[in-house]
Coordinates of C-alpha atoms in Angstrom, one line a residue:
X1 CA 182.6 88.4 188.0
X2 CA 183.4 87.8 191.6
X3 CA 186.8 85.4 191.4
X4 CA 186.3 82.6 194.0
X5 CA 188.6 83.2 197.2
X6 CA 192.0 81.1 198.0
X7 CA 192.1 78.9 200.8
X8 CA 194.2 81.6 202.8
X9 CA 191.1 84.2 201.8
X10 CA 189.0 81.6 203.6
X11 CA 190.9 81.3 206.6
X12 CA 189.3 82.9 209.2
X13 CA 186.2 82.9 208.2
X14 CA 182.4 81.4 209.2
X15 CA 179.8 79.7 207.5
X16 CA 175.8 81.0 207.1
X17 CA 173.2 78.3 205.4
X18 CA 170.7 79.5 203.1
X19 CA 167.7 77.8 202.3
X20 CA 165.4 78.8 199.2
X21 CA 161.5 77.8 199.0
X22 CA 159.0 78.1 196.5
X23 CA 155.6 77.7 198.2
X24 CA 153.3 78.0 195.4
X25 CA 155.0 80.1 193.3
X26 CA 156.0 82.6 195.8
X27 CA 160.1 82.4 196.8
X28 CA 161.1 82.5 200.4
X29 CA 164.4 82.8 201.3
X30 CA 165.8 81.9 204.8
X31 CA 169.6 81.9 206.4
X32 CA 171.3 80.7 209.7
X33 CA 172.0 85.2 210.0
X34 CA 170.3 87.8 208.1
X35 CA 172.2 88.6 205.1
X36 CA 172.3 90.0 202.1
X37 CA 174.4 88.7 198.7
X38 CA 175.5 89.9 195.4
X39 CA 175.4 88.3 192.4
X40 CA 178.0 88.0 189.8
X41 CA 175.9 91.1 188.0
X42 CA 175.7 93.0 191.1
X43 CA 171.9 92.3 192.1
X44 CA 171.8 91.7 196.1
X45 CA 169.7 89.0 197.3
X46 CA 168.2 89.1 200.8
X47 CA 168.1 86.5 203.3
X48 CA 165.6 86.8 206.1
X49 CA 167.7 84.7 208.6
X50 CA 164.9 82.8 210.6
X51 CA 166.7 78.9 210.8
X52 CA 169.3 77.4 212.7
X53 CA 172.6 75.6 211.5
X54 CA 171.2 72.3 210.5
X55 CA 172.6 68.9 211.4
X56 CA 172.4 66.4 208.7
X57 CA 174.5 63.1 207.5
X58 CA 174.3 62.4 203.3
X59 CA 175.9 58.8 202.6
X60 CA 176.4 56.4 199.7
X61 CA 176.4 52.6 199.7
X62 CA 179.1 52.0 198.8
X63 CA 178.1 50.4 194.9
X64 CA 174.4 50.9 195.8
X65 CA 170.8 53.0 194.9
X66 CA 170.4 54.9 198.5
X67 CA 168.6 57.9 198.5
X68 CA 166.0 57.6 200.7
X69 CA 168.2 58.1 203.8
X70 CA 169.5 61.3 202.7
X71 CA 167.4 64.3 203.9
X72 CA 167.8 67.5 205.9
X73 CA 165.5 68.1 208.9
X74 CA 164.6 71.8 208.6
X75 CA 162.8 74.5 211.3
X76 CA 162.1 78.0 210.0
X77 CA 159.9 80.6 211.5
X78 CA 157.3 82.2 208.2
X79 CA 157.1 86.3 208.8
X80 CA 153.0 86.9 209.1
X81 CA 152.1 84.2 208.0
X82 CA 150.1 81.9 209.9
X83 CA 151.1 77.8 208.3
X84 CA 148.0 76.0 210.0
X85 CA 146.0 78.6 208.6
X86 CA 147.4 78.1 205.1
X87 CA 147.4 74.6 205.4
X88 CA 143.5 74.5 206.2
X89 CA 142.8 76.7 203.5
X90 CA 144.3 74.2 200.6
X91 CA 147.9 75.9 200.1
X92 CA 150.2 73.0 200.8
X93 CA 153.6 73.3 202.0
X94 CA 154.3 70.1 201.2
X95 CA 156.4 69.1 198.3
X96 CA 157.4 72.6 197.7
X97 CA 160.8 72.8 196.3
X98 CA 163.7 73.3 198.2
X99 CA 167.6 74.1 197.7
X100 CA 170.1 74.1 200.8
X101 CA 173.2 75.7 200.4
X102 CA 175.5 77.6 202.2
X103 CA 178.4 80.4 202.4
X104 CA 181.2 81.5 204.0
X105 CA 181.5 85.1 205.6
X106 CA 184.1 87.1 207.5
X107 CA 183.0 89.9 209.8
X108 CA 179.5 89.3 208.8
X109 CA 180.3 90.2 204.8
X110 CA 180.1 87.2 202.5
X111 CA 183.8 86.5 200.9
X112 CA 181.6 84.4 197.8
X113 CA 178.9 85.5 195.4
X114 CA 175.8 84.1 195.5
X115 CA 176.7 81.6 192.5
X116 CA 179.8 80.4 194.3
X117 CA 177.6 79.1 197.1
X118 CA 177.7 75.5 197.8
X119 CA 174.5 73.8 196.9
X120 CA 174.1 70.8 199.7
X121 CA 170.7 69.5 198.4
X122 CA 167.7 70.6 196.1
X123 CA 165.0 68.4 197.1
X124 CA 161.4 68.9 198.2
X125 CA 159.6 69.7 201.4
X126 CA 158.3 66.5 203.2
X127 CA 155.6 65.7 206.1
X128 CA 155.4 69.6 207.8
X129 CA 154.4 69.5 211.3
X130 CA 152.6 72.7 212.0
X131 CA 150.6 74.3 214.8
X132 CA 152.9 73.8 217.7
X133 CA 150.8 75.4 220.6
X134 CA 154.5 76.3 221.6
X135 CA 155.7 78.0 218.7
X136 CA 154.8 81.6 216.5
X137 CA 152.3 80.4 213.9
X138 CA 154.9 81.1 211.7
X139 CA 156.8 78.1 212.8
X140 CA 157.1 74.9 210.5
X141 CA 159.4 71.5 210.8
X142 CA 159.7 69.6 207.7
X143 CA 162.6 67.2 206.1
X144 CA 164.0 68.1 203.1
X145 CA 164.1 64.8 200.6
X146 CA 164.8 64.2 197.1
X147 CA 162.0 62.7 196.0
X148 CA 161.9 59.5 194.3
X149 CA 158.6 58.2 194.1
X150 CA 160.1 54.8 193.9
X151 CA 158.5 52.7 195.7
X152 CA 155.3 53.1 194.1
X153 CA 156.3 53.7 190.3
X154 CA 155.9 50.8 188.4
X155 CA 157.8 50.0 185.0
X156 CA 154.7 49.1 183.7
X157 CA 151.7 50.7 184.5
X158 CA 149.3 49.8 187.0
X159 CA 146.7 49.5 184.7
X160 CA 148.5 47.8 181.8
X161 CA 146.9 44.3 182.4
X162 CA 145.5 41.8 180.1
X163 CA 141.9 42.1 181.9
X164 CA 137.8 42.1 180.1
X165 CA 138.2 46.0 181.0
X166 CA 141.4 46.4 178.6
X167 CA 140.0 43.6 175.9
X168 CA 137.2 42.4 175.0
X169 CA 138.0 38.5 174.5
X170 CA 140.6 37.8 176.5
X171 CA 141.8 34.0 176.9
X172 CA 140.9 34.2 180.8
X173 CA 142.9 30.3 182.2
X174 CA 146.2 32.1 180.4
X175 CA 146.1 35.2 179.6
X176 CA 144.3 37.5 182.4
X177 CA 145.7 39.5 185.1
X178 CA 149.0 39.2 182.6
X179 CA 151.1 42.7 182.9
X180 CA 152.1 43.5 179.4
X181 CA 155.2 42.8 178.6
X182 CA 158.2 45.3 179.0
X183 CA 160.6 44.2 175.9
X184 CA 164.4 45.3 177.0
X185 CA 166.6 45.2 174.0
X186 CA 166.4 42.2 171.3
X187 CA 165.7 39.1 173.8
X188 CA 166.8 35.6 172.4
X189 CA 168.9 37.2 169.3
X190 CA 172.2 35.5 169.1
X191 CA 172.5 34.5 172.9
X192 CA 175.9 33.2 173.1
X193 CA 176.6 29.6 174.9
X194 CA 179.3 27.8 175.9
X195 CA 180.6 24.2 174.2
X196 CA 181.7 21.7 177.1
X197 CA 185.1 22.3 175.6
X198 CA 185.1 26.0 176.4
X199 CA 183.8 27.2 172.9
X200 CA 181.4 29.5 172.6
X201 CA 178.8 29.5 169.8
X202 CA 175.5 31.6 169.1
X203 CA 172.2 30.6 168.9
X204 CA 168.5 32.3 168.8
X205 CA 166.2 31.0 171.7
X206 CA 162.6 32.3 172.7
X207 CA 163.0 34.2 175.6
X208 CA 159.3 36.6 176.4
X209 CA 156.1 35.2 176.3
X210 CA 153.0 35.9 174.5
X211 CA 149.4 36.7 175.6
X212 CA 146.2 35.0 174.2
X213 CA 144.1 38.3 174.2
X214 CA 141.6 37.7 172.1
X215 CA 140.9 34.1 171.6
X216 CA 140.3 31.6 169.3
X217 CA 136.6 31.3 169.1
X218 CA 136.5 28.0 166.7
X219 CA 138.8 25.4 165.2
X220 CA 141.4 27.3 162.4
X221 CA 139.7 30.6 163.8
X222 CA 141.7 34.3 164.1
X223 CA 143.3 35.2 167.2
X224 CA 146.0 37.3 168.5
X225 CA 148.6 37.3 170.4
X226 CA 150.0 40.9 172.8
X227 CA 153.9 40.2 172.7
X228 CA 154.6 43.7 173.9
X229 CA 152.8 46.6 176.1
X230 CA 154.4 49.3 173.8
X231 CA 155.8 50.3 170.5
X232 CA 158.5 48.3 169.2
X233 CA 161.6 48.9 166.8
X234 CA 161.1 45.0 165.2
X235 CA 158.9 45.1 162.6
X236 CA 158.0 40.6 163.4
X237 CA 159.1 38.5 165.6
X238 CA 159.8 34.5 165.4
X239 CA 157.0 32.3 167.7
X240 CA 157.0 29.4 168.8
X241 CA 153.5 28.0 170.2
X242 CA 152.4 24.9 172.7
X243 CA 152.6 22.2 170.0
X244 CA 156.1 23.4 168.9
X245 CA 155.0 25.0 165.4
X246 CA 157.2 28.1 164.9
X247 CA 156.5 31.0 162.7
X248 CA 157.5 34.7 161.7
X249 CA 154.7 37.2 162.1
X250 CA 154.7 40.5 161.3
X251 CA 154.5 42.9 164.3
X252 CA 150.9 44.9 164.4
X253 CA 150.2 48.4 166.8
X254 CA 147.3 48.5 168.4
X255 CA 144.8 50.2 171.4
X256 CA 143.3 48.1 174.4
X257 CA 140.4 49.5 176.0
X258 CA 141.9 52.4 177.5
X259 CA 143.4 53.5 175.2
X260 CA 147.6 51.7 176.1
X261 CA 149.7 51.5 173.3
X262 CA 150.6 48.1 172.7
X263 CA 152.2 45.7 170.0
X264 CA 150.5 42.5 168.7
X265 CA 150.8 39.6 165.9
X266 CA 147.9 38.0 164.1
X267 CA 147.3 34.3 163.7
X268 CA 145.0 32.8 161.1
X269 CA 145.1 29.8 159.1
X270 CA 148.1 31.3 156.8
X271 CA 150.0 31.3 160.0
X272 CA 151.7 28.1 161.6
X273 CA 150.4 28.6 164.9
X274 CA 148.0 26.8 167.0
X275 CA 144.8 28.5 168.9
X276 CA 143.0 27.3 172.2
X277 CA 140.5 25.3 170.2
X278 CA 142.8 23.1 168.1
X279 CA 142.7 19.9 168.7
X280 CA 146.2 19.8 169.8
X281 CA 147.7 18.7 173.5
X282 CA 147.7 21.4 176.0
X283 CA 145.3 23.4 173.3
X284 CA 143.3 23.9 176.9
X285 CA 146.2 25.8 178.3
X286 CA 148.3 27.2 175.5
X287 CA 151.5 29.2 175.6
X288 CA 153.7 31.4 173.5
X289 CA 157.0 32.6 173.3
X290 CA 158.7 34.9 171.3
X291 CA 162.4 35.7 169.6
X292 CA 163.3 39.4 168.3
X293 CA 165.4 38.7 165.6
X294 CA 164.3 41.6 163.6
X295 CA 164.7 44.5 165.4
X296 CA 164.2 44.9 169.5
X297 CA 161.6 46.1 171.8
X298 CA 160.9 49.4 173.6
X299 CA 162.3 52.1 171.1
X300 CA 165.6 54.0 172.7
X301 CA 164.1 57.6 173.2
X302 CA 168.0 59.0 173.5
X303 CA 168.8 57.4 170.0
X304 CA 168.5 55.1 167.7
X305 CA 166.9 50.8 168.0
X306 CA 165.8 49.4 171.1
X307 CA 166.4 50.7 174.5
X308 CA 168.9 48.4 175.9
X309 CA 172.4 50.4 176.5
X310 CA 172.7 50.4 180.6
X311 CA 173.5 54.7 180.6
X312 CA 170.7 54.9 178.1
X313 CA 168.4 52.4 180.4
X314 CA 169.0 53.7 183.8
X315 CA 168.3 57.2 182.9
X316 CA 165.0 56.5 181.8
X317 CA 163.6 54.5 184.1
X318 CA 165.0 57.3 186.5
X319 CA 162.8 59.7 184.6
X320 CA 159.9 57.8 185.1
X321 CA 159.5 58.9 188.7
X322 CA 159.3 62.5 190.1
X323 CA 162.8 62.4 191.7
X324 CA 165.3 65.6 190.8
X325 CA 167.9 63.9 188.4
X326 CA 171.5 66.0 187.5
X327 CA 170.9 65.1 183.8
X328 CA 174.6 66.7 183.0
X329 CA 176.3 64.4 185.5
X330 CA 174.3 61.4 183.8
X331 CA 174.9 62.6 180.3
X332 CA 178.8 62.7 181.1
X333 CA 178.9 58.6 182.0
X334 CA 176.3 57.2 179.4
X335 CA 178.5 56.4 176.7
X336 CA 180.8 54.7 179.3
X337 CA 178.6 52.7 180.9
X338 CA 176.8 52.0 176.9
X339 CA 179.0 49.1 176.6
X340 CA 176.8 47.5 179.2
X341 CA 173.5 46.4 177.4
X342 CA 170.4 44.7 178.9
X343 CA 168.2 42.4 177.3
X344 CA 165.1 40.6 178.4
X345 CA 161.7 41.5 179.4
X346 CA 159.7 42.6 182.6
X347 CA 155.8 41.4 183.2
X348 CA 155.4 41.9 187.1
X349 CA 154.5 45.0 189.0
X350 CA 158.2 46.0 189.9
X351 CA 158.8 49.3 191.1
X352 CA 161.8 51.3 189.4
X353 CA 163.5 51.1 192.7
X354 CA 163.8 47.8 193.1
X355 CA 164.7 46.9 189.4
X356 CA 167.8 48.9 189.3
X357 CA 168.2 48.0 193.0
X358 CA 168.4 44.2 191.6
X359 CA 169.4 44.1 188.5
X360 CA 171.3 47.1 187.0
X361 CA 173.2 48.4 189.9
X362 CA 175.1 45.3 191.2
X363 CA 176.4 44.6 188.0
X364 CA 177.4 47.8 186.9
X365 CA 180.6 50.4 188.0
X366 CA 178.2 53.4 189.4
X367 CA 177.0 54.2 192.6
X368 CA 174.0 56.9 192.4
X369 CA 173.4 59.5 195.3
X370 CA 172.3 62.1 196.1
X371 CA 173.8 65.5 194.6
X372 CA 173.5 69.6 195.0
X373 CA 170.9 68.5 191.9
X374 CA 169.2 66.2 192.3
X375 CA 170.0 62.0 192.0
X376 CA 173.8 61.9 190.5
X377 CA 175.9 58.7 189.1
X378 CA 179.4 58.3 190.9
X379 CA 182.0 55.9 189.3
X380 CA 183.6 54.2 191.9
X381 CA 187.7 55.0 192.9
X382 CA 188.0 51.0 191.7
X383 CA 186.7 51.3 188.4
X384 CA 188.2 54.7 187.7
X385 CA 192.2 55.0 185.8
X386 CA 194.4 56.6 188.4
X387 CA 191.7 58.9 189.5
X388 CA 192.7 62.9 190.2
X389 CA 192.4 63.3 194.4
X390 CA 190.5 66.8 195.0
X391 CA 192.3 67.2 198.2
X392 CA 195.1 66.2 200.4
X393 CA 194.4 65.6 203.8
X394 CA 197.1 65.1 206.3
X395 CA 196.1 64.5 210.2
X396 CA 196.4 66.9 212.8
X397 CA 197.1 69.8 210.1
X398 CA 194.0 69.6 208.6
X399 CA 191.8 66.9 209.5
X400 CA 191.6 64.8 212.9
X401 CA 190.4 61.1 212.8
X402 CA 187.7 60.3 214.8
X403 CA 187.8 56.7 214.3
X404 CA 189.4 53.0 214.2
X405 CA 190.4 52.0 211.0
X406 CA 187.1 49.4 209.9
X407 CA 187.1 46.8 207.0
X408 CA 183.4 47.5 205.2
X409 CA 183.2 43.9 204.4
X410 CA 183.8 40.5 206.6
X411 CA 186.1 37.6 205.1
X412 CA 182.9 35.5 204.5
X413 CA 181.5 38.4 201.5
X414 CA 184.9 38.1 199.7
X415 CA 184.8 36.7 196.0
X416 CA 187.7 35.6 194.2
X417 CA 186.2 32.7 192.2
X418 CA 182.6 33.3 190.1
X419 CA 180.6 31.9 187.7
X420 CA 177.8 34.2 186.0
X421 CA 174.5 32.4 184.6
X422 CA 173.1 34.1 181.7
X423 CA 170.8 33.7 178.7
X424 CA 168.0 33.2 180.4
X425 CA 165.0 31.5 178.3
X426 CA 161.6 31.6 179.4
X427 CA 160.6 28.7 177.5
X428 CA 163.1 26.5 178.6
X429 CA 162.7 28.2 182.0
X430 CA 166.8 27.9 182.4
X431 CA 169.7 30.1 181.7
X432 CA 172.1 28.9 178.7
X433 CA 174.9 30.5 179.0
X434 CA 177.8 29.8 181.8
X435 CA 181.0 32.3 182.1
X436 CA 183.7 31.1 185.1
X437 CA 186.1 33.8 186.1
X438 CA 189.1 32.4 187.9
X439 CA 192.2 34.2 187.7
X440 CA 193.6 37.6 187.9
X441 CA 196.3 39.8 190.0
X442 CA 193.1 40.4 192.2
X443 CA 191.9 37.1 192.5
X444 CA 196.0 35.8 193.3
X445 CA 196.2 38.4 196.2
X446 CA 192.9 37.4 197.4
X447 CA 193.1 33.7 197.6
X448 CA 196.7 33.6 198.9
X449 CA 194.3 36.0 201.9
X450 CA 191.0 34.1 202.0
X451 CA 191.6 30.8 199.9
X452 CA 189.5 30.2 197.5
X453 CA 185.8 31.8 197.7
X454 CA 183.4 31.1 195.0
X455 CA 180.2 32.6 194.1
X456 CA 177.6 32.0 191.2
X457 CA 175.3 35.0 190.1
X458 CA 172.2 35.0 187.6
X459 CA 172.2 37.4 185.3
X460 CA 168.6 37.3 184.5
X461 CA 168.8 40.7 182.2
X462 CA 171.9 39.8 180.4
X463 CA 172.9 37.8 177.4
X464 CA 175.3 40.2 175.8
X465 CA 179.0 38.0 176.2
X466 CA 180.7 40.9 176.3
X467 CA 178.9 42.6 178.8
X468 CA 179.2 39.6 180.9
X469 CA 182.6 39.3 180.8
X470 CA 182.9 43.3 182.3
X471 CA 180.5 42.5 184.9
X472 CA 182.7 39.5 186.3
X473 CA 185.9 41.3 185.9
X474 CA 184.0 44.2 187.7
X475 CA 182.5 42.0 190.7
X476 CA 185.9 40.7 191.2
X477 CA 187.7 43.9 191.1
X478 CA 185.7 45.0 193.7
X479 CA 184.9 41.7 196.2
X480 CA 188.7 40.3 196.1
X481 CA 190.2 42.3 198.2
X482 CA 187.6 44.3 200.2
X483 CA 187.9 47.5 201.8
X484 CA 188.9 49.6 205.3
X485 CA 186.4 52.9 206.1
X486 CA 187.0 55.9 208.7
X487 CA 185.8 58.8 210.0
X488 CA 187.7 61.8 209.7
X489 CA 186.7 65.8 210.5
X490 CA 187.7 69.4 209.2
X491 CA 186.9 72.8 209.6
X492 CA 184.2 74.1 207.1
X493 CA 186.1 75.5 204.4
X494 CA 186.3 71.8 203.3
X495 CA 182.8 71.8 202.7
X496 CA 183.1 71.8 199.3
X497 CA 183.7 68.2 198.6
X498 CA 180.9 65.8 197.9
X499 CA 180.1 62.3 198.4
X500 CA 181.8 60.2 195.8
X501 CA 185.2 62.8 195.7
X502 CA 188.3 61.1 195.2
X503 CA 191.1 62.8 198.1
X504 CA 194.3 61.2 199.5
X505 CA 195.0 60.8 203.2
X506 CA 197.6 61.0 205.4
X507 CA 198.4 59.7 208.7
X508 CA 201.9 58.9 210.2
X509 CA 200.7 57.3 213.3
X510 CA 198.7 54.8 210.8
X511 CA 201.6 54.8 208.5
X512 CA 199.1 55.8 205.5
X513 CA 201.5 57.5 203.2
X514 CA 199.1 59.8 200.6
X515 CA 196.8 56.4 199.9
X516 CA 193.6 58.0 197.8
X517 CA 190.1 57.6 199.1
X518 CA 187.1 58.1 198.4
X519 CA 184.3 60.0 200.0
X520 CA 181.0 57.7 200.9
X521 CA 179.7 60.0 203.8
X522 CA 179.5 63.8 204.9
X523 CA 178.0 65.0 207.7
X524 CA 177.7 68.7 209.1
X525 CA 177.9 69.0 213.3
X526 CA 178.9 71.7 215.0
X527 CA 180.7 73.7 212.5
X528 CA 182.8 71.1 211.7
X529 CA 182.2 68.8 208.4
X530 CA 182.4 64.8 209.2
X531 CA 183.6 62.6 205.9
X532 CA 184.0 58.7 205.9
X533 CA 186.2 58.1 203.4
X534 CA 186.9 54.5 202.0
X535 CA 190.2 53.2 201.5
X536 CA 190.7 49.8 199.0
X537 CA 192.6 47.3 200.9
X538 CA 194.6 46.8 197.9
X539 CA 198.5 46.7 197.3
X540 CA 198.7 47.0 193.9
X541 CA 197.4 50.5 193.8
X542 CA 198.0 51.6 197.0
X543 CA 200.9 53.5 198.2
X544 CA 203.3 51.3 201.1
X545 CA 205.9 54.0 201.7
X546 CA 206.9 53.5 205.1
X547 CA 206.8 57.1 207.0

């Protein structure tokens, strides 16, 4: 095998793109310069040149979801093949998938094998424009995306609602159009609260509802109750009903209509629990709510008991869509972000997207963008011990800054005081739980800057005290102090590094002294690679060696 060449091996040398695309089963392979590559066992692969350098920008958000923003707009000439006609005759070109990468050659030879190329993005081919009257037939402009299907993949299925096509007798002033419920984790088991003299005790509270599909058709008649639209680990649940009777039923797996999983209880007259034709208040518009105290909800499909560990969580709600995920790069963080468990429930028609965009991203350490394969976690420099810099760059030997020195947040977003809500309970219709963060060498710096700035945040999918307690040590690590970004460029060998990359900078005329950074932003223009790198704003970490 090919060792991969020293940075003096490199010098010297120029850059060719490669782009790989399987249209239907058939590989085409396209470069910035025809060329052919070995591989480490000495098979050469042909590129047919036929695209230009591209021009493209891939960015985080700095403790974000943002993938839709990254793509790579793409032109490529097809040899004899005509696209319109293609197109008209039902082979699509669209979503095909596609890998951009790229080399380095000197005097027209590549210095790498073809597995020591640099993957950019593998993604799929998105809206083709076709038929220029301009243009060879061959001729095609697409962007290449990762695809994430996010805005339109539901948690819970469209078709998962309590309706007369998915039962027969449903309870229609409370119970239909209902999504089924999505059980996180063991909701209402030992949610701990706070004493008014800072004690903290645990209690059990009813915290998801239940569903009245199929009725109660006379007084001390059967009827059941959905509590879940899925198998469950628990094996009963405690209830409490609209007259306040409480009882433990065991848990029931059943079929709707079509044919949904979904996980019941059974009330008759050996149960405590009140139907709609008791003779009970509010018996005209009854309610239920439920406690897992014995056992949890949606089974964990990467191990055992409920699915309620944040790594665990994330990546399977990532799996529901159709987006390209680097399963090693999420498999190397899930037991550290495992200490982090969610609990509650979800019955509205939230996309994926905009649930981890709410609720699991601002509360955890991770940033996820895009990567050479596909969607990728990145642990932020903050969170990380004394992270390992990739690269040393010093200005004007090799790297030139190409902008003012920018704080990424304004004085008004700073934090150095919060209070998180959690325990939420839906049938008290309040959180219970109240945890005040007020002091730490972050929070000293920060209000000896700012003064004090306070905050309250609602955990809605959190009752875990533990996990609590990270997440406020974790906002305020990261909003006390704030942070500076700039723009910097290099030649192409540095092409390498990739959003999230920890590297250290160095600038006498700034008087930045080897202060680490961190990549949120790479761009390729003109031969030359663009990064923004983030610097913390933070003097306990950083290096203030005067130059």
């Amino acid at each position: 095998m090919k060792l991969a060449p020293s940075y003096i091996e490199l010098l010297g040398s120029d850059i060719v793109f490669l782009m790989n695309l399987d249209w239907n089963g058939q590989i085409f392979r396209f470069s910035t310069m025809p060329i052919e590559i070995e591989t480490d066992d000495g098979i050469t692969i042909s590129f047919q040149g036929a695209i230009d350098d591209p021009s493209f920008r891939l960015e985080s958000s700095i403790l974000g979801f943002n993938v839709e923003s990254n793509s790579i707009p793409m032109e490529v000439y097809f040899d004899n093949i005509n696209v319109s006609q293609q197109r008209f005759q039902g082979n699509l070109l669209d979503e095909s998938s596609c890998e951009v990468s790229y080399i380095l050659i000197r005097e027209f030879q590549p210095v790498t094998t073809y597995e020591q190329r640099v993957v950019l993005m593998n993604g799929k081919v998105k809206q083709p424009i076709f038929g220029h009257i301009d243009q060879p037939v061959g001729y095609v402009a697409f962007s290449i995306e990762n695809e994430t299907d996010d805005q339109i993949i539901q948690i819970v299925d469209p078709e998962k609602k309590i309706s007369h096509q998915t039962f027969s007798d449903p309870h229609d002033p409370t119970a239909t159009g209902k999504v089924y419920p999505f059980i996180i984790g063991s909701p209402g088991n030992q949610i701990p609260q706070t004493t008014s003299t800072g004690g903290i005790f645990n209690s059990n509270i009813y915290c998801t509802p239940a569903y009245l599909y199929n009725q109660q058709n006379s007084a001390g008649g059967v009827f059941q109750l959905l509590v879940a639209g899925h198998s469950v680990v628990a094996s009963s649940v405690e209830l409490v009903d609209f007259a306040h009777n409480t009882d433990s039923i065991t848990i029931e797996s059943e079929l709707d209509i079509l044919g949904n999983k979904i996980s019941s209880v059974t009330c008759n007259l050996l149960t405590n629990l009140e139907g709609n034709e008791s003779t009970s208040e509010n018996a005209g518009n009854p309610y239920y709510w439920v406690r897992w105290t014995n056992g949890g909800g949606f089974p964990n499909p990467f191990g055992d008991g409920a699915l309620e560990f944040a790594g665990d969580l994330l990546l399977y709600l990532l799996m529901l869509t159709k987006a390209n995920i680097d399963f090693s790069a999420f498999d190397s963080i899930r037991s550290y972000l495992n200490v982090y468990k969610f609990t509650g429930y979800i019955n509205t028609d939230i996309t994926v997207q905009q649930f981890i965009q709410s609720n699991m991203i601002p509360f955890l350490p991770l940033e996820i963008v895009n990567g050479p394969n596909g969607l990728r976690p990145i642990i932020p420099m903050i969170f990380r011990n004394n992270p390992t810099a990739l690269f040393d760059f010093v200005v004007n030997e090799n790297c030139r800054i190409t902008s003012p020195i920018s704080p990424s947040i304004s004085s008004d977003e700073i934090t150095n005081e919060i209070t998180l809500k959690y325990g939420y309970s839906g049938f008290f219709d309040k959180y219970l739980g109240y945890y005040t963060i007020k002091d730490s060498e972050y929070t000293t710096i920060s209000k000896n800057r700012f003064g004090v700035r306070k905050e309250e945040i609602e955990l809605q999918f959190v009752t875990d005290f533990a996990t609590v307690q990270r997440i406020g040590s974790n906002i305020l690590r990261q909003k006390a102090l704030g942070y500076f970004t700039l723009d910097i460029q290099s030649d192409f060998e540095y092409g390498y590094l990739y959003l999230g990359d920890v590297v250290t900078l160095t600038s006498t005329i700034h008087g930045i002294d080897s202060i680490k950074c961190q990549i949120i932003a790479k761009e390729y223009q003109d031969k030359q690679w663009n990064y923004t790198l983030m610097i913390e704003d933070n003097p306990i970490v950083n290096n203030r060696n005067i130059l």
